[in-house]
């Protein structure tokens, strides 16, 4: 069994308008944009990263914004919900903040004895907040969200599945244990996590497969400390019969990818080197950062990518 995975690292989703996406996560959610770069595999598209002050793994939400992209259709075989942790007592603040802003899809749901506040991002992104007492992870300071309500990173993701058996086996392989069941949802968690140690498997046998588009999650990444642990995980997943990519340098982490039995793209990403190695912490996320292989495209990209200034 794999012991090196520590929880979630980042969640990457698809957006339409980059400015709307940026404004939602920085101004409404109170996260910091910690990196403004491009999709390394498709450099005509931004890759925007949001998190705490330095992009601590376990709380990094990232987006590929494709202007004019049509909305995805929710269904099975995808990450159906991304849940963020907020301090005990903070949900009332968030509910009134979001009601005041007229956010869509605002609702509450009781799950595993907790209340989740469900809401949608600008592309129908399915998001939620849940109170986690004693979550001492770092948070973004300096936004207009008060410190005592600020997001502490991810709580969990929910995978929407036609059937949970094969994916449950994969979660076991990845070091997660079944922590409970609530209706059609199985909760997997791991001890000694980085704080983002929960994955819910939601069985929705009557639903069609999802159609990926704006508002859909593209992939979910799990955290390992370093490249040595990543190679151990790669070996174990490959030995179990999964087709895993080679290690890919993503500038802020190293990544491997594979697909779950229902086709959800999983990544395993290193905590090293992190997001502060190529720009001053005080100005993180302000300049357009390009990897060496795309630096020659800079003048064209600076012209073609929509300006995001704050
Ligand atoms: Zn990723």
PDB file of C-alpha atoms and ligand atoms in Angstrom:
ATOM      1  CA  UNK A   1       0.000   0.000   0.000  1.00  0.00           C
ATOM      2  CA  UNK A   2       1.139   3.503  -0.792  1.00  0.00           C
ATOM      3  CA  UNK A   3       2.061   5.549   2.287  1.00  0.00           C
ATOM      4  CA  UNK A   4       3.619   8.598   0.641  1.00  0.00           C
ATOM      5  CA  UNK A   5       0.449  10.414  -0.499  1.00  0.00           C
ATOM      6  CA  UNK A   6      -0.432  13.146   2.018  1.00  0.00           C
ATOM      7  CA  UNK A   7      -3.783  14.382   0.731  1.00  0.00           C
ATOM      8  CA  UNK A   8      -4.813  16.681  -2.073  1.00  0.00           C
ATOM      9  CA  UNK A   9      -2.237  18.959  -3.704  1.00  0.00           C
ATOM     10  CA  UNK A  10      -4.308  20.997  -6.162  1.00  0.00           C
ATOM     11  CA  UNK A  11      -7.541  20.852  -8.137  1.00  0.00           C
ATOM     12  CA  UNK A  12      -7.489  22.090 -11.728  1.00  0.00           C
ATOM     13  CA  UNK A  13     -10.680  23.096 -13.495  1.00  0.00           C
ATOM     14  CA  UNK A  14     -11.844  24.700 -16.722  1.00  0.00           C
ATOM     15  CA  UNK A  15     -13.234  28.229 -16.953  1.00  0.00           C
ATOM     16  CA  UNK A  16     -14.518  30.482 -19.696  1.00  0.00           C
ATOM     17  CA  UNK A  17     -13.615  34.108 -18.988  1.00  0.00           C
ATOM     18  CA  UNK A  18     -10.239  34.506 -17.245  1.00  0.00           C
ATOM     19  CA  UNK A  19     -11.132  37.850 -15.662  1.00  0.00           C
ATOM     20  CA  UNK A  20     -14.415  36.556 -14.228  1.00  0.00           C
ATOM     21  CA  UNK A  21     -12.576  33.517 -12.892  1.00  0.00           C
ATOM     22  CA  UNK A  22      -9.840  35.667 -11.364  1.00  0.00           C
ATOM     23  CA  UNK A  23     -12.300  38.073  -9.768  1.00  0.00           C
ATOM     24  CA  UNK A  24     -14.380  35.262  -8.302  1.00  0.00           C
ATOM     25  CA  UNK A  25     -11.501  33.500  -6.590  1.00  0.00           C
ATOM     26  CA  UNK A  26      -9.610  36.585  -5.459  1.00  0.00           C
ATOM     27  CA  UNK A  27     -12.455  38.946  -4.564  1.00  0.00           C
ATOM     28  CA  UNK A  28     -15.317  36.674  -3.530  1.00  0.00           C
ATOM     29  CA  UNK A  29     -13.446  33.631  -2.172  1.00  0.00           C
ATOM     30  CA  UNK A  30     -10.651  35.782  -0.763  1.00  0.00           C
ATOM     31  CA  UNK A  31      -7.839  33.614  -2.128  1.00  0.00           C
ATOM     32  CA  UNK A  32      -4.586  34.996  -3.475  1.00  0.00           C
ATOM     33  CA  UNK A  33      -3.629  34.568  -7.105  1.00  0.00           C
ATOM     34  CA  UNK A  34      -0.256  32.962  -6.560  1.00  0.00           C
ATOM     35  CA  UNK A  35       0.731  32.276 -10.151  1.00  0.00           C
ATOM     36  CA  UNK A  36      -0.174  33.623 -13.548  1.00  0.00           C
ATOM     37  CA  UNK A  37       1.267  31.322 -16.160  1.00  0.00           C
ATOM     38  CA  UNK A  38       0.076  29.384 -19.204  1.00  0.00           C
ATOM     39  CA  UNK A  39      -1.051  25.834 -19.780  1.00  0.00           C
ATOM     40  CA  UNK A  40       2.353  24.253 -20.499  1.00  0.00           C
ATOM     41  CA  UNK A  41       0.697  21.871 -23.005  1.00  0.00           C
ATOM     42  CA  UNK A  42      -1.300  24.660 -24.699  1.00  0.00           C
ATOM     43  CA  UNK A  43       0.432  28.001 -24.056  1.00  0.00           C
ATOM     44  CA  UNK A  44      -2.260  30.122 -25.713  1.00  0.00           C
ATOM     45  CA  UNK A  45      -4.365  29.500 -22.600  1.00  0.00           C
ATOM     46  CA  UNK A  46      -3.683  30.884 -19.143  1.00  0.00           C
ATOM     47  CA  UNK A  47      -3.068  28.686 -16.133  1.00  0.00           C
ATOM     48  CA  UNK A  48      -4.176  30.662 -13.086  1.00  0.00           C
ATOM     49  CA  UNK A  49      -3.403  29.437  -9.554  1.00  0.00           C
ATOM     50  CA  UNK A  50      -5.191  30.561  -6.378  1.00  0.00           C
ATOM     51  CA  UNK A  51      -4.382  29.699  -2.783  1.00  0.00           C
ATOM     52  CA  UNK A  52      -3.112  31.054   0.507  1.00  0.00           C
ATOM     53  CA  UNK A  53      -0.254  33.587   0.635  1.00  0.00           C
ATOM     54  CA  UNK A  54       2.328  31.199  -0.853  1.00  0.00           C
ATOM     55  CA  UNK A  55       0.299  28.438  -2.530  1.00  0.00           C
ATOM     56  CA  UNK A  56       0.566  25.788   0.158  1.00  0.00           C
ATOM     57  CA  UNK A  57      -0.218  22.356  -1.349  1.00  0.00           C
ATOM     58  CA  UNK A  58      -3.590  21.064  -0.217  1.00  0.00           C
ATOM     59  CA  UNK A  59      -5.291  24.358  -0.949  1.00  0.00           C
ATOM     60  CA  UNK A  60      -4.351  25.329  -4.491  1.00  0.00           C
ATOM     61  CA  UNK A  61      -7.250  25.789  -6.918  1.00  0.00           C
ATOM     62  CA  UNK A  62      -6.142  26.266 -10.510  1.00  0.00           C
ATOM     63  CA  UNK A  63      -7.900  27.051 -13.773  1.00  0.00           C
ATOM     64  CA  UNK A  64      -7.437  26.831 -17.507  1.00  0.00           C
ATOM     65  CA  UNK A  65      -9.680  29.642 -18.795  1.00  0.00           C
ATOM     66  CA  UNK A  66     -10.779  29.195 -22.419  1.00  0.00           C
ATOM     67  CA  UNK A  67     -12.743  32.317 -23.386  1.00  0.00           C
ATOM     68  CA  UNK A  68     -16.122  31.413 -24.958  1.00  0.00           C
ATOM     69  CA  UNK A  69     -15.863  27.814 -23.739  1.00  0.00           C
ATOM     70  CA  UNK A  70     -19.290  26.197 -23.396  1.00  0.00           C
ATOM     71  CA  UNK A  71     -20.316  24.915 -19.991  1.00  0.00           C
ATOM     72  CA  UNK A  72     -19.701  21.298 -19.142  1.00  0.00           C
ATOM     73  CA  UNK A  73     -22.560  18.956 -18.325  1.00  0.00           C
ATOM     74  CA  UNK A  74     -22.316  17.417 -14.856  1.00  0.00           C
ATOM     75  CA  UNK A  75     -22.453  13.648 -14.617  1.00  0.00           C
ATOM     76  CA  UNK A  76     -20.426  10.628 -13.617  1.00  0.00           C
ATOM     77  CA  UNK A  77     -16.730  10.043 -14.151  1.00  0.00           C
ATOM     78  CA  UNK A  78     -15.653  13.431 -12.850  1.00  0.00           C
ATOM     79  CA  UNK A  79     -14.899  15.426  -9.735  1.00  0.00           C
ATOM     80  CA  UNK A  80     -18.431  16.582  -8.981  1.00  0.00           C
ATOM     81  CA  UNK A  81     -17.703  18.902  -6.069  1.00  0.00           C
ATOM     82  CA  UNK A  82     -14.703  20.679  -4.571  1.00  0.00           C
ATOM     83  CA  UNK A  83     -15.049  21.506  -0.870  1.00  0.00           C
ATOM     84  CA  UNK A  84     -12.998  24.086   1.030  1.00  0.00           C
ATOM     85  CA  UNK A  85     -12.391  24.201   4.779  1.00  0.00           C
ATOM     86  CA  UNK A  86     -13.349  27.255   6.833  1.00  0.00           C
ATOM     87  CA  UNK A  87     -13.041  27.777  10.608  1.00  0.00           C
ATOM     88  CA  UNK A  88     -15.717  26.754  13.078  1.00  0.00           C
ATOM     89  CA  UNK A  89     -18.492  29.340  13.133  1.00  0.00           C
ATOM     90  CA  UNK A  90     -17.564  30.856   9.744  1.00  0.00           C
ATOM     91  CA  UNK A  91     -20.373  29.411   7.635  1.00  0.00           C
ATOM     92  CA  UNK A  92     -22.878  32.082   8.702  1.00  0.00           C
ATOM     93  CA  UNK A  93     -20.474  34.783   7.512  1.00  0.00           C
ATOM     94  CA  UNK A  94     -20.041  33.080   4.151  1.00  0.00           C
ATOM     95  CA  UNK A  95     -23.752  32.463   3.711  1.00  0.00           C
ATOM     96  CA  UNK A  96     -24.598  36.117   4.198  1.00  0.00           C
ATOM     97  CA  UNK A  97     -21.618  37.212   2.058  1.00  0.00           C
ATOM     98  CA  UNK A  98     -22.765  34.989  -0.794  1.00  0.00           C
ATOM     99  CA  UNK A  99     -26.438  35.877  -0.425  1.00  0.00           C
ATOM    100  CA  UNK A 100     -25.438  39.536  -0.595  1.00  0.00           C
ATOM    101  CA  UNK A 101     -23.534  38.868  -3.815  1.00  0.00           C
ATOM    102  CA  UNK A 102     -26.439  36.931  -5.332  1.00  0.00           C
ATOM    103  CA  UNK A 103     -24.370  33.794  -5.996  1.00  0.00           C
ATOM    104  CA  UNK A 104     -26.072  30.978  -7.861  1.00  0.00           C
ATOM    105  CA  UNK A 105     -26.810  27.571  -6.473  1.00  0.00           C
ATOM    106  CA  UNK A 106     -26.617  28.628  -2.833  1.00  0.00           C
ATOM    107  CA  UNK A 107     -27.900  25.812  -0.612  1.00  0.00           C
ATOM    108  CA  UNK A 108     -26.964  23.853   2.457  1.00  0.00           C
ATOM    109  CA  UNK A 109     -26.591  20.094   2.710  1.00  0.00           C
ATOM    110  CA  UNK A 110     -26.042  17.903   5.765  1.00  0.00           C
ATOM    111  CA  UNK A 111     -23.339  15.332   5.134  1.00  0.00           C
ATOM    112  CA  UNK A 112     -21.488  13.164   7.650  1.00  0.00           C
ATOM    113  CA  UNK A 113     -22.847  15.313  10.518  1.00  0.00           C
ATOM    114  CA  UNK A 114     -21.480  18.507   8.971  1.00  0.00           C
ATOM    115  CA  UNK A 115     -23.243  21.289   7.120  1.00  0.00           C
ATOM    116  CA  UNK A 116     -21.881  22.038   3.668  1.00  0.00           C
ATOM    117  CA  UNK A 117     -22.649  25.397   2.099  1.00  0.00           C
ATOM    118  CA  UNK A 118     -23.014  24.692  -1.613  1.00  0.00           C
ATOM    119  CA  UNK A 119     -22.550  27.403  -4.241  1.00  0.00           C
ATOM    120  CA  UNK A 120     -21.458  27.823  -7.831  1.00  0.00           C
ATOM    121  CA  UNK A 121     -18.556  29.626  -9.460  1.00  0.00           C
ATOM    122  CA  UNK A 122     -18.909  31.821 -12.551  1.00  0.00           C
ATOM    123  CA  UNK A 123     -19.114  28.805 -14.909  1.00  0.00           C
ATOM    124  CA  UNK A 124     -21.405  26.735 -12.720  1.00  0.00           C
ATOM    125  CA  UNK A 125     -18.360  25.315 -10.883  1.00  0.00           C
ATOM    126  CA  UNK A 126     -19.717  23.112  -8.101  1.00  0.00           C
ATOM    127  CA  UNK A 127     -18.082  24.318  -4.898  1.00  0.00           C
ATOM    128  CA  UNK A 128     -18.788  24.089  -1.183  1.00  0.00           C
ATOM    129  CA  UNK A 129     -17.526  25.242   2.201  1.00  0.00           C
ATOM    130  CA  UNK A 130     -17.558  23.240   5.405  1.00  0.00           C
ATOM    131  CA  UNK A 131     -16.492  24.180   8.925  1.00  0.00           C
ATOM    132  CA  UNK A 132     -13.492  22.238  10.219  1.00  0.00           C
ATOM    133  CA  UNK A 133     -12.767  22.966  13.900  1.00  0.00           C
ATOM    134  CA  UNK A 134      -9.069  23.310  14.658  1.00  0.00           C
ATOM    135  CA  UNK A 135      -7.867  23.474  11.053  1.00  0.00           C
ATOM    136  CA  UNK A 136      -4.581  25.274  11.682  1.00  0.00           C
ATOM    137  CA  UNK A 137      -3.383  25.467   8.099  1.00  0.00           C
ATOM    138  CA  UNK A 138      -2.168  28.816   6.750  1.00  0.00           C
ATOM    139  CA  UNK A 139      -4.632  31.100   5.005  1.00  0.00           C
ATOM    140  CA  UNK A 140      -4.587  34.085   2.714  1.00  0.00           C
ATOM    141  CA  UNK A 141      -4.358  37.243   4.778  1.00  0.00           C
ATOM    142  CA  UNK A 142      -5.075  40.722   3.510  1.00  0.00           C
ATOM    143  CA  UNK A 143      -8.247  40.053   1.534  1.00  0.00           C
ATOM    144  CA  UNK A 144     -11.540  41.540   2.658  1.00  0.00           C
ATOM    145  CA  UNK A 145     -12.559  38.174   4.138  1.00  0.00           C
ATOM    146  CA  UNK A 146     -11.813  38.415   7.879  1.00  0.00           C
ATOM    147  CA  UNK A 147      -9.025  36.115   9.108  1.00  0.00           C
ATOM    148  CA  UNK A 148     -11.475  34.206  11.317  1.00  0.00           C
ATOM    149  CA  UNK A 149     -13.504  33.172   8.257  1.00  0.00           C
ATOM    150  CA  UNK A 150     -10.750  32.761   5.638  1.00  0.00           C
ATOM    151  CA  UNK A 151     -10.438  29.529   3.663  1.00  0.00           C
ATOM    152  CA  UNK A 152      -7.920  27.074   5.159  1.00  0.00           C
ATOM    153  CA  UNK A 153      -7.403  24.949   2.053  1.00  0.00           C
ATOM    154  CA  UNK A 154      -9.343  22.001   0.690  1.00  0.00           C
ATOM    155  CA  UNK A 155     -11.528  19.818   2.857  1.00  0.00           C
ATOM    156  CA  UNK A 156     -12.267  17.220   0.174  1.00  0.00           C
ATOM    157  CA  UNK A 157     -13.293  16.441  -3.343  1.00  0.00           C
ATOM    158  CA  UNK A 158     -16.321  14.323  -4.232  1.00  0.00           C
ATOM    159  CA  UNK A 159     -15.918  11.936  -7.158  1.00  0.00           C
ATOM    160  CA  UNK A 160     -19.194  11.269  -8.975  1.00  0.00           C
ATOM    161  CA  UNK A 161     -19.258   7.655 -10.143  1.00  0.00           C
ATOM    162  CA  UNK A 162     -21.541   5.129 -11.778  1.00  0.00           C
ATOM    163  CA  UNK A 163     -20.148   2.581  -9.368  1.00  0.00           C
ATOM    164  CA  UNK A 164     -17.710   2.954  -6.507  1.00  0.00           C
ATOM    165  CA  UNK A 165     -16.131  -0.509  -6.222  1.00  0.00           C
ATOM    166  CA  UNK A 166     -13.141  -0.108  -8.541  1.00  0.00           C
ATOM    167  CA  UNK A 167     -12.405   3.441  -7.415  1.00  0.00           C
ATOM    168  CA  UNK A 168     -12.628   2.376  -3.766  1.00  0.00           C
ATOM    169  CA  UNK A 169      -9.918  -0.191  -4.486  1.00  0.00           C
ATOM    170  CA  UNK A 170      -7.787   2.537  -6.002  1.00  0.00           C
ATOM    171  CA  UNK A 171      -8.273   4.731  -2.929  1.00  0.00           C
ATOM    172  CA  UNK A 172      -7.137   1.836  -0.733  1.00  0.00           C
ATOM    173  CA  UNK A 173      -4.077   1.407  -2.927  1.00  0.00           C
ATOM    174  CA  UNK A 174      -3.352   5.141  -2.531  1.00  0.00           C
ATOM    175  CA  UNK A 175      -3.361   4.802   1.261  1.00  0.00           C
ATOM    176  CA  UNK A 176      -6.901   5.928   2.020  1.00  0.00           C
ATOM    177  CA  UNK A 177      -9.274   4.078   4.320  1.00  0.00           C
ATOM    178  CA  UNK A 178     -13.055   3.947   4.372  1.00  0.00           C
ATOM    179  CA  UNK A 179     -14.077   6.386   7.120  1.00  0.00           C
ATOM    180  CA  UNK A 180     -17.846   6.173   6.816  1.00  0.00           C
ATOM    181  CA  UNK A 181     -20.897   6.003   4.624  1.00  0.00           C
ATOM    182  CA  UNK A 182     -23.745   8.503   4.298  1.00  0.00           C
ATOM    183  CA  UNK A 183     -26.415   7.352   1.861  1.00  0.00           C
ATOM    184  CA  UNK A 184     -24.763   6.764  -1.504  1.00  0.00           C
ATOM    185  CA  UNK A 185     -21.536   8.473  -0.444  1.00  0.00           C
ATOM    186  CA  UNK A 186     -18.497   6.596   0.843  1.00  0.00           C
ATOM    187  CA  UNK A 187     -15.931   8.745   2.633  1.00  0.00           C
ATOM    188  CA  UNK A 188     -12.266   7.827   2.270  1.00  0.00           C
ATOM    189  CA  UNK A 189      -9.649   9.552   4.367  1.00  0.00           C
ATOM    190  CA  UNK A 190      -6.080   9.144   5.373  1.00  0.00           C
ATOM    191  CA  UNK A 191      -4.429   9.579   8.719  1.00  0.00           C
ATOM    192  CA  UNK A 192      -1.555  12.085   9.028  1.00  0.00           C
ATOM    193  CA  UNK A 193      -2.792  14.054   6.054  1.00  0.00           C
ATOM    194  CA  UNK A 194      -1.759  17.556   5.020  1.00  0.00           C
ATOM    195  CA  UNK A 195      -5.251  18.706   6.094  1.00  0.00           C
ATOM    196  CA  UNK A 196      -6.856  17.879   2.744  1.00  0.00           C
ATOM    197  CA  UNK A 197      -7.148  14.158   3.429  1.00  0.00           C
ATOM    198  CA  UNK A 198     -10.726  13.344   2.392  1.00  0.00           C
ATOM    199  CA  UNK A 199     -12.109  11.956  -0.867  1.00  0.00           C
ATOM    200  CA  UNK A 200     -15.826  11.168  -1.089  1.00  0.00           C
ATOM    201  CA  UNK A 201     -17.044   8.603  -3.611  1.00  0.00           C
ATOM    202  CA  UNK A 202     -20.609   9.456  -4.609  1.00  0.00           C
ATOM    203  CA  UNK A 203     -22.444   6.653  -6.390  1.00  0.00           C
ATOM    204  CA  UNK A 204     -24.877   7.977  -8.990  1.00  0.00           C
ATOM    205  CA  UNK A 205     -25.806   4.909 -11.056  1.00  0.00           C
ATOM    206  CA  UNK A 206     -28.651   6.615 -12.941  1.00  0.00           C
ATOM    207  CA  UNK A 207     -26.577   9.512 -14.243  1.00  0.00           C
ATOM    208  CA  UNK A 208     -24.977   9.902 -17.633  1.00  0.00           C
ATOM    209  CA  UNK A 209     -21.221  10.368 -17.960  1.00  0.00           C
ATOM    210  CA  UNK A 210     -20.185  14.008 -17.569  1.00  0.00           C
ATOM    211  CA  UNK A 211     -19.345  16.132 -20.592  1.00  0.00           C
ATOM    212  CA  UNK A 212     -16.303  18.240 -19.762  1.00  0.00           C
ATOM    213  CA  UNK A 213     -16.485  21.990 -20.347  1.00  0.00           C
ATOM    214  CA  UNK A 214     -16.350  25.296 -18.492  1.00  0.00           C
ATOM    215  CA  UNK A 215     -17.048  24.723 -14.814  1.00  0.00           C
ATOM    216  CA  UNK A 216     -15.806  21.112 -14.932  1.00  0.00           C
ATOM    217  CA  UNK A 217     -12.818  19.884 -12.982  1.00  0.00           C
ATOM    218  CA  UNK A 218     -10.057  18.829 -15.383  1.00  0.00           C
ATOM    219  CA  UNK A 219      -8.016  16.800 -12.874  1.00  0.00           C
ATOM    220  CA  UNK A 220      -7.268  16.414  -9.201  1.00  0.00           C
ATOM    221  CA  UNK A 221      -3.722  16.230  -7.890  1.00  0.00           C
ATOM    222  CA  UNK A 222      -2.527  14.400  -4.790  1.00  0.00           C
ATOM    223  CA  UNK A 223       0.515  15.528  -2.822  1.00  0.00           C
ATOM    224  CA  UNK A 224       3.804  13.781  -2.154  1.00  0.00           C
ATOM    225  CA  UNK A 225       6.753  15.440  -0.446  1.00  0.00           C
ATOM    226  CA  UNK A 226       9.399  14.986  -3.098  1.00  0.00           C
ATOM    227  CA  UNK A 227      10.524  13.232  -6.263  1.00  0.00           C
ATOM    228  CA  UNK A 228      11.737  10.155  -4.433  1.00  0.00           C
ATOM    229  CA  UNK A 229       8.290   9.555  -2.931  1.00  0.00           C
ATOM    230  CA  UNK A 230       6.744  10.290  -6.305  1.00  0.00           C
ATOM    231  CA  UNK A 231       8.779   7.533  -7.959  1.00  0.00           C
ATOM    232  CA  UNK A 232       7.691   5.057  -5.276  1.00  0.00           C
ATOM    233  CA  UNK A 233       4.051   5.998  -5.853  1.00  0.00           C
ATOM    234  CA  UNK A 234       4.519   5.785  -9.613  1.00  0.00           C
ATOM    235  CA  UNK A 235       5.914   2.274  -9.301  1.00  0.00           C
ATOM    236  CA  UNK A 236       3.087   1.082  -7.032  1.00  0.00           C
ATOM    237  CA  UNK A 237       0.355   2.512  -9.271  1.00  0.00           C
ATOM    238  CA  UNK A 238       2.002   1.111 -12.373  1.00  0.00           C
ATOM    239  CA  UNK A 239       2.396  -2.305 -10.687  1.00  0.00           C
ATOM    240  CA  UNK A 240      -1.363  -2.272 -10.024  1.00  0.00           C
ATOM    241  CA  UNK A 241      -1.943  -2.070 -13.775  1.00  0.00           C
ATOM    242  CA  UNK A 242      -2.514   1.649 -14.289  1.00  0.00           C
ATOM    243  CA  UNK A 243      -0.887   3.408 -17.207  1.00  0.00           C
ATOM    244  CA  UNK A 244       1.098   6.226 -15.609  1.00  0.00           C
ATOM    245  CA  UNK A 245       2.926   9.017 -17.471  1.00  0.00           C
ATOM    246  CA  UNK A 246       6.593   9.737 -17.039  1.00  0.00           C
ATOM    247  CA  UNK A 247       7.525  12.432 -14.539  1.00  0.00           C
ATOM    248  CA  UNK A 248       6.798  15.858 -16.058  1.00  0.00           C
ATOM    249  CA  UNK A 249       8.404  19.101 -14.865  1.00  0.00           C
ATOM    250  CA  UNK A 250       5.658  21.660 -14.160  1.00  0.00           C
ATOM    251  CA  UNK A 251       8.098  24.308 -12.836  1.00  0.00           C
ATOM    252  CA  UNK A 252       6.323  24.546  -9.449  1.00  0.00           C
ATOM    253  CA  UNK A 253       6.084  20.763  -8.902  1.00  0.00           C
ATOM    254  CA  UNK A 254       6.823  17.530 -10.709  1.00  0.00           C
ATOM    255  CA  UNK A 255       3.786  15.633 -11.949  1.00  0.00           C
ATOM    256  CA  UNK A 256       2.684  12.176 -13.005  1.00  0.00           C
ATOM    257  CA  UNK A 257      -0.791  11.412 -14.330  1.00  0.00           C
ATOM    258  CA  UNK A 258      -3.048   8.403 -14.677  1.00  0.00           C
ATOM    259  CA  UNK A 259      -6.774   7.762 -15.105  1.00  0.00           C
ATOM    260  CA  UNK A 260      -9.086   6.151 -12.581  1.00  0.00           C
ATOM    261  CA  UNK A 261     -11.299   3.194 -13.600  1.00  0.00           C
ATOM    262  CA  UNK A 262     -14.080   5.662 -14.571  1.00  0.00           C
ATOM    263  CA  UNK A 263     -11.718   7.935 -16.457  1.00  0.00           C
ATOM    264  CA  UNK A 264     -11.085  10.704 -13.926  1.00  0.00           C
ATOM    265  CA  UNK A 265      -7.635  12.207 -14.435  1.00  0.00           C
ATOM    266  CA  UNK A 266      -5.528  11.866 -11.275  1.00  0.00           C
ATOM    267  CA  UNK A 267      -2.168  13.538 -10.802  1.00  0.00           C
ATOM    268  CA  UNK A 268       0.469  12.986  -8.153  1.00  0.00           C
ATOM    269  CA  UNK A 269       2.445  16.200  -7.606  1.00  0.00           C
ATOM    270  CA  UNK A 270       5.435  17.030  -5.435  1.00  0.00           C
ATOM    271  CA  UNK A 271       5.374  19.707  -2.738  1.00  0.00           C
ATOM    272  CA  UNK A 272       8.796  20.790  -4.055  1.00  0.00           C
ATOM    273  CA  UNK A 273       9.889  23.255  -5.354  1.00  0.00           C
ATOM    274  CA  UNK A 274       6.655  25.233  -4.745  1.00  0.00           C
ATOM    275  CA  UNK A 275       5.415  28.552  -6.062  1.00  0.00           C
ATOM    276  CA  UNK A 276       7.879  31.041  -4.569  1.00  0.00           C
ATOM    277  CA  UNK A 277      11.093  30.016  -6.317  1.00  0.00           C
ATOM    278  CA  UNK A 278      10.717  32.224  -9.375  1.00  0.00           C
ATOM    279  CA  UNK A 279       9.271  35.477  -8.071  1.00  0.00           C
ATOM    280  CA  UNK A 280       9.249  37.699  -5.012  1.00  0.00           C
ATOM    281  CA  UNK A 281       6.620  36.604  -2.466  1.00  0.00           C
ATOM    282  CA  UNK A 282       5.321  40.179  -2.226  1.00  0.00           C
ATOM    283  CA  UNK A 283       4.489  40.123  -5.951  1.00  0.00           C
ATOM    284  CA  UNK A 284       3.453  36.502  -6.399  1.00  0.00           C
ATOM    285  CA  UNK A 285       1.047  35.972  -9.265  1.00  0.00           C
ATOM    286  CA  UNK A 286       1.393  39.453 -10.741  1.00  0.00           C
ATOM    287  CA  UNK A 287       3.757  38.900 -13.697  1.00  0.00           C
ATOM    288  CA  UNK A 288       3.138  36.457 -16.536  1.00  0.00           C
ATOM    289  CA  UNK A 289       5.505  33.550 -15.815  1.00  0.00           C
ATOM    290  CA  UNK A 290       6.455  31.319 -18.725  1.00  0.00           C
ATOM    291  CA  UNK A 291       8.422  28.080 -18.600  1.00  0.00           C
ATOM    292  CA  UNK A 292      11.718  28.104 -20.505  1.00  0.00           C
ATOM    293  CA  UNK A 293      10.248  26.162 -23.431  1.00  0.00           C
ATOM    294  CA  UNK A 294       7.606  28.858 -24.052  1.00  0.00           C
ATOM    295  CA  UNK A 295       9.652  31.997 -23.245  1.00  0.00           C
ATOM    296  CA  UNK A 296      10.141  32.662 -26.977  1.00  0.00           C
ATOM    297  CA  UNK A 297       6.355  33.120 -27.262  1.00  0.00           C
ATOM    298  CA  UNK A 298       6.244  35.887 -24.638  1.00  0.00           C
ATOM    299  CA  UNK A 299       5.551  38.910 -26.855  1.00  0.00           C
ATOM    300  CA  UNK A 300       2.781  37.103 -28.744  1.00  0.00           C
ATOM    301  CA  UNK A 301       1.186  35.775 -25.546  1.00  0.00           C
ATOM    302  CA  UNK A 302       1.357  39.128 -23.775  1.00  0.00           C
ATOM    303  CA  UNK A 303      -0.526  40.540 -26.743  1.00  0.00           C
ATOM    304  CA  UNK A 304      -3.126  37.790 -27.080  1.00  0.00           C
ATOM    305  CA  UNK A 305      -3.944  36.796 -23.479  1.00  0.00           C
ATOM    306  CA  UNK A 306      -6.590  39.030 -21.851  1.00  0.00           C
ATOM    307  CA  UNK A 307      -5.084  41.433 -19.322  1.00  0.00           C
ATOM    308  CA  UNK A 308      -5.493  40.458 -15.671  1.00  0.00           C
ATOM    309  CA  UNK A 309      -4.050  43.154 -13.508  1.00  0.00           C
ATOM    310  CA  UNK A 310      -5.284  42.648  -9.956  1.00  0.00           C
TER     311      UNK A 310
HETATM  312 ZN1  LIG B   1      -2.277  19.523 -12.099  1.00  0.00          ZN
END
